[in-house]
mmCIF file of C-alpha atoms in Angstrom:
data_model
loop_
_atom_site.group_PDB
_atom_site.id
_atom_site.type_symbol
_atom_site.label_atom_id
_atom_site.label_comp_id
_atom_site.label_asym_id
_atom_site.label_seq_id
_atom_site.Cartn_x
_atom_site.Cartn_y
_atom_site.Cartn_z
ATOM 1 C CA MET A 1 -7.932 -36.244 1.933
ATOM 2 C CA ARG A 2 -7.004 -32.949 -0.166
ATOM 3 C CA VAL A 3 -3.492 -32.337 0.941
ATOM 4 C CA LEU A 4 -1.925 -29.083 -0.349
ATOM 5 C CA VAL A 5 2.107 -28.885 -0.810
ATOM 6 C CA THR A 6 4.144 -25.119 -2.012
ATOM 7 C CA GLY A 7 7.819 -25.183 -3.137
ATOM 8 C CA THR A 8 7.586 -28.823 -4.598
ATOM 9 C CA THR A 9 10.584 -28.146 -6.640
ATOM 10 C CA GLY A 10 12.493 -27.661 -3.674
ATOM 11 C CA VAL A 11 14.733 -30.005 -1.715
ATOM 12 C CA VAL A 12 12.209 -31.238 0.920
ATOM 13 C CA GLY A 13 9.280 -30.865 -1.753
ATOM 14 C CA GLN A 14 10.338 -33.171 -3.721
ATOM 15 C CA GLU A 15 10.975 -35.568 -1.155
ATOM 16 C CA VAL A 16 7.080 -35.269 0.967
ATOM 17 C CA VAL A 17 5.612 -35.505 -2.963
ATOM 18 C CA ARG A 18 7.585 -37.996 -3.721
ATOM 19 C CA ALA A 19 6.700 -39.812 -0.175
ATOM 20 C CA LEU A 20 2.540 -38.819 -0.277
ATOM 21 C CA SER A 21 2.219 -40.042 -3.645
ATOM 22 C CA ARG A 22 2.775 -43.629 -2.227
ATOM 23 C CA PHE A 23 -0.354 -42.944 -0.763
ATOM 24 C CA GLY A 24 -2.386 -43.402 -4.710
ATOM 25 C CA ASP A 25 -5.869 -42.130 -4.164
ATOM 26 C CA ASP A 26 -6.386 -42.245 -1.149
ATOM 27 C CA ILE A 27 -4.521 -38.180 -1.031
ATOM 28 C CA GLU A 28 -5.717 -36.009 -3.968
ATOM 29 C CA LEU A 29 -2.578 -34.090 -3.878
ATOM 30 C CA VAL A 30 -2.077 -30.692 -5.265
ATOM 31 C CA ARG A 31 1.162 -29.664 -6.167
ATOM 32 C CA ALA A 32 2.243 -25.795 -5.908
ATOM 33 C CA THR A 33 5.158 -24.159 -6.504
ATOM 34 C CA ARG A 34 6.677 -20.466 -8.048
ATOM 35 C CA ARG A 35 8.038 -21.999 -11.843
ATOM 36 C CA PRO A 36 6.382 -25.335 -12.499
ATOM 37 C CA ALA A 37 8.800 -28.194 -13.232
ATOM 38 C CA HIS A 38 6.050 -30.614 -13.453
ATOM 39 C CA PRO A 39 2.393 -30.634 -15.615
ATOM 40 C CA ASP A 40 1.070 -31.163 -12.248
ATOM 41 C CA GLU A 41 2.518 -28.732 -10.750
ATOM 42 C CA VAL A 42 0.366 -24.957 -10.289
ATOM 43 C CA ALA A 43 2.172 -22.144 -10.648
ATOM 44 C CA TRP A 44 1.883 -19.773 -7.888
ATOM 45 C CA PRO A 45 3.761 -16.760 -6.710
ATOM 46 C CA MET A 46 3.454 -17.125 -3.053
ATOM 47 C CA GLY A 47 3.006 -13.956 -1.798
ATOM 48 C CA GLN A 48 2.409 -11.626 -5.141
ATOM 49 C CA GLN A 49 -0.327 -13.155 -7.158
ATOM 50 C CA PRO A 50 -4.082 -13.756 -5.246
ATOM 51 C CA PRO A 51 -3.597 -17.723 -5.583
ATOM 52 C CA PRO A 52 -5.182 -19.892 -8.895
ATOM 53 C CA GLU A 53 -8.953 -21.067 -8.191
ATOM 54 C CA ARG A 54 -7.106 -24.040 -8.108
ATOM 55 C CA LEU A 55 -6.241 -23.792 -4.747
ATOM 56 C CA ARG A 56 -9.390 -22.868 -3.251
ATOM 57 C CA GLY A 57 -11.597 -24.846 -1.341
ATOM 58 C CA HIS A 58 -11.108 -26.645 2.126
ATOM 59 C CA TRP A 59 -7.563 -28.535 2.745
ATOM 60 C CA ASP A 60 -7.439 -30.886 4.862
ATOM 61 C CA ALA A 61 -3.787 -30.542 5.624
ATOM 62 C CA VAL A 62 -1.041 -27.992 3.958
ATOM 63 C CA VAL A 63 2.185 -29.002 4.293
ATOM 64 C CA HIS A 64 4.728 -24.935 3.153
ATOM 65 C CA THR A 65 7.668 -26.204 2.342
ATOM 66 C CA ALA A 66 8.713 -23.202 0.000
ATOM 67 C CA ALA A 67 11.198 -21.131 1.574
ATOM 68 C CA SER A 68 14.423 -19.634 0.058
ATOM 69 C CA THR A 69 17.338 -21.025 2.037
ATOM 70 C CA ARG A 70 19.920 -18.225 0.554
ATOM 71 C CA TRP A 71 21.838 -16.462 3.451
ATOM 72 C CA THR A 72 23.096 -13.757 2.085
ATOM 73 C CA MET A 73 19.374 -11.997 1.706
ATOM 74 C CA THR A 74 18.614 -9.177 3.331
ATOM 75 C CA ARG A 75 16.031 -8.219 5.814
ATOM 76 C CA GLU A 76 14.057 -6.981 2.752
ATOM 77 C CA GLU A 77 14.424 -10.042 0.384
ATOM 78 C CA ALA A 78 13.757 -12.517 3.441
ATOM 79 C CA LEU A 79 10.548 -10.890 4.223
ATOM 80 C CA ALA A 80 9.408 -10.984 0.412
ATOM 81 C CA ALA A 81 10.799 -14.680 0.108
ATOM 82 C CA ASN A 82 9.264 -15.947 3.118
ATOM 83 C CA VAL A 83 7.430 -14.204 5.142
ATOM 84 C CA ALA A 84 5.052 -12.929 2.461
ATOM 85 C CA PRO A 85 4.540 -16.352 1.438
ATOM 86 C CA ALA A 86 3.533 -18.085 4.654
ATOM 87 C CA GLU A 87 1.756 -15.309 4.946
ATOM 88 C CA ALA A 88 -0.427 -15.911 1.366
ATOM 89 C CA VAL A 89 -0.766 -19.677 2.569
ATOM 90 C CA LEU A 90 -2.445 -19.005 5.678
ATOM 91 C CA ASP A 91 -5.523 -17.159 3.917
ATOM 92 C CA LEU A 92 -5.408 -20.642 2.229
ATOM 93 C CA VAL A 93 -6.653 -22.748 5.391
ATOM 94 C CA ASP A 94 -9.395 -23.167 7.923
ATOM 95 C CA ASP A 95 -9.771 -23.940 11.397
ATOM 96 C CA ARG A 96 -9.948 -27.571 9.979
ATOM 97 C CA THR A 97 -6.849 -27.311 7.614
ATOM 98 C CA HIS A 98 -3.730 -28.764 9.530
ATOM 99 C CA LEU A 99 -1.136 -26.912 8.591
ATOM 100 C CA ILE A 100 2.332 -28.628 8.584
ATOM 101 C CA HIS A 101 5.553 -25.158 7.894
ATOM 102 C CA LEU A 102 8.523 -26.343 7.358
ATOM 103 C CA SER A 103 11.073 -24.456 8.896
ATOM 104 C CA THR A 104 14.978 -25.017 10.588
ATOM 105 C CA ALA A 105 16.757 -26.197 13.572
ATOM 106 C CA TYR A 106 18.340 -23.055 14.010
ATOM 107 C CA ALA A 107 14.891 -21.084 14.429
ATOM 108 C CA ASP A 108 15.812 -20.080 18.073
ATOM 109 C CA GLY A 109 18.908 -18.369 17.349
ATOM 110 C CA THR A 110 21.672 -18.324 19.430
ATOM 111 C CA ASP A 111 23.149 -15.655 21.823
ATOM 112 C CA ALA A 112 24.534 -12.545 19.244
ATOM 113 C CA GLN A 113 28.019 -12.467 21.405
ATOM 114 C CA ASP A 114 28.008 -15.776 20.017
ATOM 115 C CA HIS A 115 27.907 -15.514 16.671
ATOM 116 C CA ALA A 116 30.633 -15.899 14.172
ATOM 117 C CA ALA A 117 30.555 -12.556 12.674
ATOM 118 C CA PRO A 118 27.745 -8.898 13.358
ATOM 119 C CA SER A 119 24.726 -9.904 11.518
ATOM 120 C CA GLY A 120 22.466 -7.738 11.628
ATOM 121 C CA PHE A 121 19.817 -10.050 12.551
ATOM 122 C CA GLY A 122 20.309 -9.824 16.575
ATOM 123 C CA ARG A 123 20.142 -13.534 17.424
ATOM 124 C CA TYR A 124 19.783 -14.597 13.970
ATOM 125 C CA ARG A 125 22.937 -15.459 11.919
ATOM 126 C CA ASN A 126 21.557 -14.507 8.949
ATOM 127 C CA GLY A 127 18.198 -13.358 7.277
ATOM 128 C CA TYR A 128 17.504 -16.488 6.344
ATOM 129 C CA GLU A 129 17.202 -17.480 10.185
ATOM 130 C CA TRP A 130 15.482 -14.403 10.953
ATOM 131 C CA SER A 131 12.638 -14.987 8.811
ATOM 132 C CA LYS A 132 11.982 -18.802 9.442
ATOM 133 C CA ALA A 133 11.637 -17.130 13.306
ATOM 134 C CA GLU A 134 9.186 -14.793 11.910
ATOM 135 C CA CYS A 135 7.169 -17.271 9.833
ATOM 136 C CA GLU A 136 7.059 -19.630 12.468
ATOM 137 C CA ASP A 137 5.501 -16.273 15.116
ATOM 138 C CA LEU A 138 3.341 -15.437 12.610
ATOM 139 C CA VAL A 139 1.601 -18.799 11.747
ATOM 140 C CA ARG A 140 1.508 -19.656 15.578
ATOM 141 C CA ARG A 141 -0.630 -16.061 15.449
ATOM 142 C CA ARG A 142 -2.823 -15.742 12.928
ATOM 143 C CA HIS A 143 -3.561 -20.155 12.310
ATOM 144 C CA GLY A 144 -6.803 -20.885 14.655
ATOM 145 C CA GLY A 145 -6.491 -24.759 13.331
ATOM 146 C CA PRO A 146 -4.163 -27.984 14.083
ATOM 147 C CA LEU A 147 -0.166 -26.233 13.588
ATOM 148 C CA THR A 148 2.957 -28.863 13.796
ATOM 149 C CA ILE A 149 6.078 -27.120 13.313
ATOM 150 C CA VAL A 150 9.086 -28.839 10.984
ATOM 151 C CA ARG A 151 12.448 -28.182 12.087
ATOM 152 C CA PRO A 152 15.513 -29.745 10.694
ATOM 153 C CA PRO A 153 19.013 -28.771 10.106
ATOM 154 C CA LEU A 154 21.387 -28.745 7.692
ATOM 155 C CA ILE A 155 19.551 -31.475 4.483
ATOM 156 C CA ILE A 156 21.727 -33.921 3.321
ATOM 157 C CA GLY A 157 20.956 -37.327 0.540
ATOM 158 C CA SER A 158 18.496 -40.126 1.318
ATOM 159 C CA ARG A 159 19.090 -42.665 4.104
ATOM 160 C CA ALA A 160 18.875 -45.545 1.257
ATOM 161 C CA ASP A 161 21.520 -44.076 -2.201
ATOM 162 C CA GLY A 162 22.499 -40.560 -1.195
ATOM 163 C CA SER A 163 20.342 -38.834 -4.043
ATOM 164 C CA ILE A 164 18.827 -35.730 -3.368
ATOM 165 C CA GLY A 165 16.855 -33.538 -6.145
ATOM 166 C CA ARG A 166 19.472 -30.187 -5.857
ATOM 167 C CA PHE A 167 22.725 -30.251 -4.613
ATOM 168 C CA THR A 168 22.931 -26.996 -1.795
ATOM 169 C CA GLY A 169 23.613 -26.072 1.894
ATOM 170 C CA PRO A 170 26.939 -28.786 2.912
ATOM 171 C CA TYR A 171 27.503 -29.509 -0.572
ATOM 172 C CA THR A 172 29.517 -26.039 -0.806
ATOM 173 C CA LEU A 173 31.231 -27.644 1.195
ATOM 174 C CA VAL A 174 32.567 -30.766 -0.887
ATOM 175 C CA GLN A 175 32.499 -29.047 -3.850
ATOM 176 C CA CYS A 176 35.324 -26.378 -2.463
ATOM 177 C CA LEU A 177 37.177 -28.875 -0.735
ATOM 178 C CA VAL A 178 37.726 -31.320 -4.397
ATOM 179 C CA SER A 179 38.739 -27.290 -6.247
ATOM 180 C CA GLY A 180 41.097 -26.778 -3.332
ATOM 181 C CA LEU A 181 39.331 -23.187 -2.237
ATOM 182 C CA ALA A 182 38.548 -24.681 1.252
ATOM 183 C CA ALA A 183 42.079 -23.576 2.074
ATOM 184 C CA ALA A 184 41.242 -24.325 5.882
ATOM 185 C CA VAL A 185 38.486 -24.810 7.824
ATOM 186 C CA VAL A 186 37.099 -22.525 10.685
ATOM 187 C CA GLY A 187 36.047 -23.750 13.681
ATOM 188 C CA SER A 188 36.550 -26.647 15.954
ATOM 189 C CA PRO A 189 37.169 -30.390 15.509
ATOM 190 C CA ASP A 190 35.389 -31.247 18.540
ATOM 191 C CA GLY A 191 32.175 -28.947 17.644
ATOM 192 C CA TYR A 192 28.857 -30.188 17.178
ATOM 193 C CA ALA A 193 27.345 -30.645 13.292
ATOM 194 C CA GLU A 194 23.945 -31.243 12.810
ATOM 195 C CA LEU A 195 22.409 -32.799 10.117
ATOM 196 C CA ALA A 196 19.459 -34.594 8.081
ATOM 197 C CA PRO A 197 18.550 -36.851 5.583
ATOM 198 C CA VAL A 198 16.672 -35.523 3.497
ATOM 199 C CA ASP A 199 14.628 -38.729 3.652
ATOM 200 C CA GLN A 200 14.036 -38.818 7.148
ATOM 201 C CA VAL A 201 12.646 -35.168 6.961
ATOM 202 C CA ALA A 202 9.860 -36.551 4.728
ATOM 203 C CA GLU A 203 8.988 -39.285 6.843
ATOM 204 C CA VAL A 204 8.369 -36.814 9.499
ATOM 205 C CA VAL A 205 5.933 -34.773 6.948
ATOM 206 C CA THR A 206 4.316 -37.809 5.877
ATOM 207 C CA GLU A 207 3.754 -39.284 8.951
ATOM 208 C CA THR A 208 1.811 -35.663 10.135
ATOM 209 C CA VAL A 209 -0.313 -35.263 7.409
ATOM 210 C CA THR A 210 -1.461 -38.443 7.464
ATOM 211 C CA GLY A 211 -2.094 -39.047 11.746
ATOM 212 C CA ARG A 212 -4.318 -37.541 13.572
ATOM 213 C CA PRO A 213 -3.463 -33.566 14.142
ATOM 214 C CA PRO A 214 -2.717 -32.560 17.296
ATOM 215 C CA SER A 215 -4.765 -30.349 19.756
ATOM 216 C CA SER A 216 -2.459 -27.398 20.183
ATOM 217 C CA PRO A 217 0.649 -26.360 18.322
ATOM 218 C CA CYS A 218 3.532 -29.101 18.019
ATOM 219 C CA THR A 219 7.043 -28.909 17.249
ATOM 220 C CA GLN A 220 9.423 -31.694 15.642
ATOM 221 C CA VAL A 221 12.463 -31.390 16.037
ATOM 222 C CA ILE A 222 15.283 -33.697 13.584
ATOM 223 C CA ALA A 223 18.785 -33.580 14.913
ATOM 224 C CA GLY A 224 20.690 -36.283 15.888
ATOM 225 C CA GLY A 225 21.532 -35.197 19.806
ATOM 226 C CA ASP A 226 23.858 -36.882 21.555
ATOM 227 C CA ARG A 227 24.756 -39.309 17.965
ATOM 228 C CA CYS A 228 25.575 -35.856 16.285
ATOM 229 C CA LEU A 229 28.828 -36.196 14.469
ATOM 230 C CA ARG A 230 31.347 -34.076 15.149
ATOM 231 C CA LEU A 231 33.025 -31.491 12.194
ATOM 232 C CA GLY A 232 36.419 -33.697 12.779
ATOM 233 C CA GLU A 233 34.521 -36.740 11.784
ATOM 234 C CA LEU A 234 31.799 -34.551 9.331
ATOM 235 C CA LEU A 235 35.587 -33.523 7.658
ATOM 236 C CA ASP A 236 36.947 -37.035 7.684
ATOM 237 C CA THR A 237 33.653 -38.830 6.253
ATOM 238 C CA VAL A 238 33.737 -36.817 3.320
ATOM 239 C CA CYS A 239 37.628 -36.576 2.729
ATOM 240 C CA ALA A 240 37.390 -40.507 3.327
ATOM 241 C CA THR A 241 34.788 -40.830 0.970
ATOM 242 C CA LEU A 242 35.607 -38.776 -1.732
ATOM 243 C CA ASN A 243 39.224 -40.279 -2.007
ATOM 244 C CA GLU A 244 37.884 -43.563 -1.863
ATOM 245 C CA TRP A 245 35.181 -42.557 -4.865
ATOM 246 C CA ARG A 246 38.242 -40.872 -6.810
ATOM 247 C CA ALA A 247 40.452 -44.059 -5.901
ATOM 248 C CA GLU A 248 38.343 -46.439 -8.012
ATOM 249 C CA ARG A 249 39.205 -44.536 -11.427
ATOM 250 C CA GLY A 250 42.989 -43.290 -10.883
ATOM 251 C CA ILE A 251 42.639 -39.655 -9.170
ATOM 252 C CA ALA A 252 45.264 -38.362 -6.454
ATOM 253 C CA PRO A 253 43.023 -38.507 -3.528
ATOM 254 C CA ILE A 254 43.067 -34.704 -1.996
ATOM 255 C CA ALA A 255 44.329 -34.017 1.619
ATOM 256 C CA PRO A 256 41.742 -33.176 4.313
ATOM 257 C CA PRO A 257 42.380 -28.778 4.341
ATOM 258 C CA PRO A 258 43.619 -27.976 8.027
ATOM 259 C CA PHE A 259 41.534 -26.246 11.166
ATOM 260 C CA ILE A 260 41.636 -22.926 12.785
ATOM 261 C CA ALA A 261 40.267 -21.153 15.316
ATOM 262 C CA PRO A 262 37.648 -19.086 15.387
ATOM 263 C CA GLU A 263 39.559 -16.643 16.947
ATOM 264 C CA ARG A 264 42.612 -16.920 15.359
ATOM 265 C CA TRP A 265 40.666 -16.812 12.258
ATOM 266 C CA HIS A 266 38.767 -13.393 12.275
ATOM 267 C CA ARG A 267 42.128 -11.912 14.684
ATOM 268 C CA PHE A 268 44.568 -11.865 12.545
ATOM 269 C CA PHE A 269 44.123 -14.651 8.863
ATOM 270 C CA LEU A 270 40.787 -12.771 7.835
ATOM 271 C CA PRO A 271 42.661 -9.531 7.691
ATOM 272 C CA LEU A 272 45.372 -10.906 5.801
ATOM 273 C CA ALA A 273 42.281 -12.415 3.319
ATOM 274 C CA GLU A 274 40.628 -9.362 3.351
ATOM 275 C CA GLU A 275 44.284 -7.788 2.044
ATOM 276 C CA HIS A 276 46.005 -10.254 -0.638
ATOM 277 C CA LEU A 277 43.145 -12.604 -1.666
ATOM 278 C CA SER A 278 41.526 -12.235 -5.564
ATOM 279 C CA PRO A 279 38.287 -11.025 -5.214
ATOM 280 C CA VAL A 280 36.983 -14.837 -6.026
ATOM 281 C CA GLN A 281 38.975 -16.098 -3.065
ATOM 282 C CA LEU A 282 37.503 -14.285 -0.745
ATOM 283 C CA GLN A 283 34.066 -14.331 -2.299
ATOM 284 C CA VAL A 284 35.109 -18.098 -1.352
ATOM 285 C CA VAL A 285 35.956 -16.892 2.308
ATOM 286 C CA ARG A 286 33.360 -15.530 3.252
ATOM 287 C CA LEU A 287 31.014 -18.251 1.599
ATOM 288 C CA LEU A 288 32.297 -21.089 3.631
ATOM 289 C CA GLY A 289 32.942 -18.646 6.454
ATOM 290 C CA MET A 290 29.105 -18.814 7.072
ATOM 291 C CA PHE A 291 29.146 -22.245 7.470
ATOM 292 C CA GLU A 292 31.188 -21.923 10.959
ATOM 293 C CA SER A 293 28.040 -21.383 13.159
ATOM 294 C CA TYR A 294 26.754 -24.821 11.454
ATOM 295 C CA THR A 295 28.978 -26.896 12.024
ATOM 296 C CA SER A 296 30.273 -25.832 15.200
ATOM 297 C CA LEU A 297 27.833 -25.559 17.255
ATOM 298 C CA ASP A 298 28.989 -25.929 21.191
ATOM 299 C CA ARG A 299 26.176 -28.137 21.497
ATOM 300 C CA PRO A 300 23.580 -30.905 19.877
ATOM 301 C CA PHE A 301 19.959 -29.907 19.132
ATOM 302 C CA VAL A 302 17.094 -31.556 21.003
ATOM 303 C CA PRO A 303 15.226 -34.088 19.199
ATOM 304 C CA THR A 304 11.823 -35.478 19.067
ATOM 305 C CA ARG A 305 12.930 -37.816 16.129
ATOM 306 C CA ARG A 306 16.913 -38.754 15.840
ATOM 307 C CA ALA A 307 18.464 -38.032 12.619
ATOM 308 C CA GLU A 308 19.684 -41.760 12.430
ATOM 309 C CA ASP A 309 23.900 -42.494 11.154
ATOM 310 C CA PRO A 310 24.664 -39.445 10.481
ATOM 311 C CA ALA A 311 27.938 -40.635 8.949
ATOM 312 C CA THR A 312 26.521 -43.352 6.603
ATOM 313 C CA ALA A 313 24.015 -40.575 4.977
ATOM 314 C CA LEU A 314 26.392 -37.918 5.001
ATOM 315 C CA ALA A 315 28.731 -40.983 3.039
ATOM 316 C CA ARG A 316 26.103 -41.628 0.409
ATOM 317 C CA SER A 317 25.370 -38.245 -0.246
ATOM 318 C CA VAL A 318 29.544 -37.633 -0.949
ATOM 319 C CA ARG A 319 29.417 -40.491 -3.340
ATOM 320 C CA TRP A 320 25.668 -39.125 -5.346
ATOM 321 C CA TRP A 321 27.371 -35.897 -5.589
ATOM 322 C CA ALA A 322 29.995 -37.568 -6.844
ATOM 323 C CA ASP A 323 28.647 -40.264 -9.307
ATOM 324 C CA SER A 324 26.625 -36.915 -10.165
ATOM 325 C CA ARG A 325 28.752 -34.170 -10.540
ATOM 326 C CA PRO A 326 31.867 -36.696 -12.390
ATOM 327 C CA ARG A 327 33.922 -33.811 -13.704
ATOM 328 C CA LEU A 328 33.793 -31.868 -10.259
ATOM 329 C CA ALA A 329 34.288 -34.271 -8.104
ATOM 330 C CA SER A 330 38.097 -34.799 -10.067
ATOM 331 C CA ARG A 331 39.529 -32.155 -9.926
ATOM 332 C CA ILE A 332 42.458 -31.934 -8.954
ATOM 333 C CA PRO A 333 42.977 -29.424 -6.597
ATOM 334 C CA GLN A 334 45.012 -25.911 -6.449
ATOM 335 C CA PRO A 335 46.935 -24.277 -3.799
ATOM 336 C CA TRP A 336 46.015 -21.054 -2.769
ATOM 337 C CA GLY A 337 48.533 -18.054 -3.425
ATOM 338 C CA VAL A 338 48.005 -14.342 -3.360
ATOM 339 C CA MET A 339 47.492 -10.911 -4.663
ATOM 340 C CA ALA A 340 50.804 -9.302 -6.069
#
């Protein structure tokens, strides 16, 4: 079985390669990425250059994980980073190729009136969500063969030990907590916060690659559903895990930041922040504000594959982060001040 995986230096791509490699000679695994970090990886700036000769020929399955997850992308940046690579991958597949496209659980978007702030992307909160929806539409229209779209939510470390190839997304919140930059959390403690362990995402992809291809386009949603964490539970788990790690080393605990209701934040606190905070503080405020829509969902997703025990996976992920970033995890939070 000849299988191509794109984006193999990314969080999900690394884990998918690890999972598929266990099949040994049963799978001829080829890896493609923009910036190779391993001798077996093929360099391919997808969407910018034609594919190398090694990537041509029939593929039994193509797993397209390559993407930029940056929430601050403009429309042009998102088209270049995500839509153009998807178009390039479509040129490699034929009607017998099972295309597995990694998307996001947020690709359906939400009513613009429910967004924390206007985005310029209609139903989508940012350029990442919008571009992943565009990619889904693209692969559905153009691929005539078997198609599976995999939609994970925010991704954390593995279920076994919390390991992950790169600290992105939710880990920004963890770092801000220990530095004191997260002076408050905007959102409702009862809001839903969907998380999925990276190894479970790879498990779904691997089962899709090695299983029977679907007769019609299929969408797999990985989510906690009615067992999803609430934002208050998420913050309690993160702080408790960090403080346990800090106590083992004789370091003072951190205090959980207070919650601020979104309405109060946008009407009162944000205008004050924009007037009185330093540029660095304001940048952090805006960055953390992007999490608001993701950690205070008014309802959880309906999963086709339920995320297993997200609280335990989150605790292990936080401890893995602390073990990997001990200087950051040991910081003594500094209280915020205002500009004179």
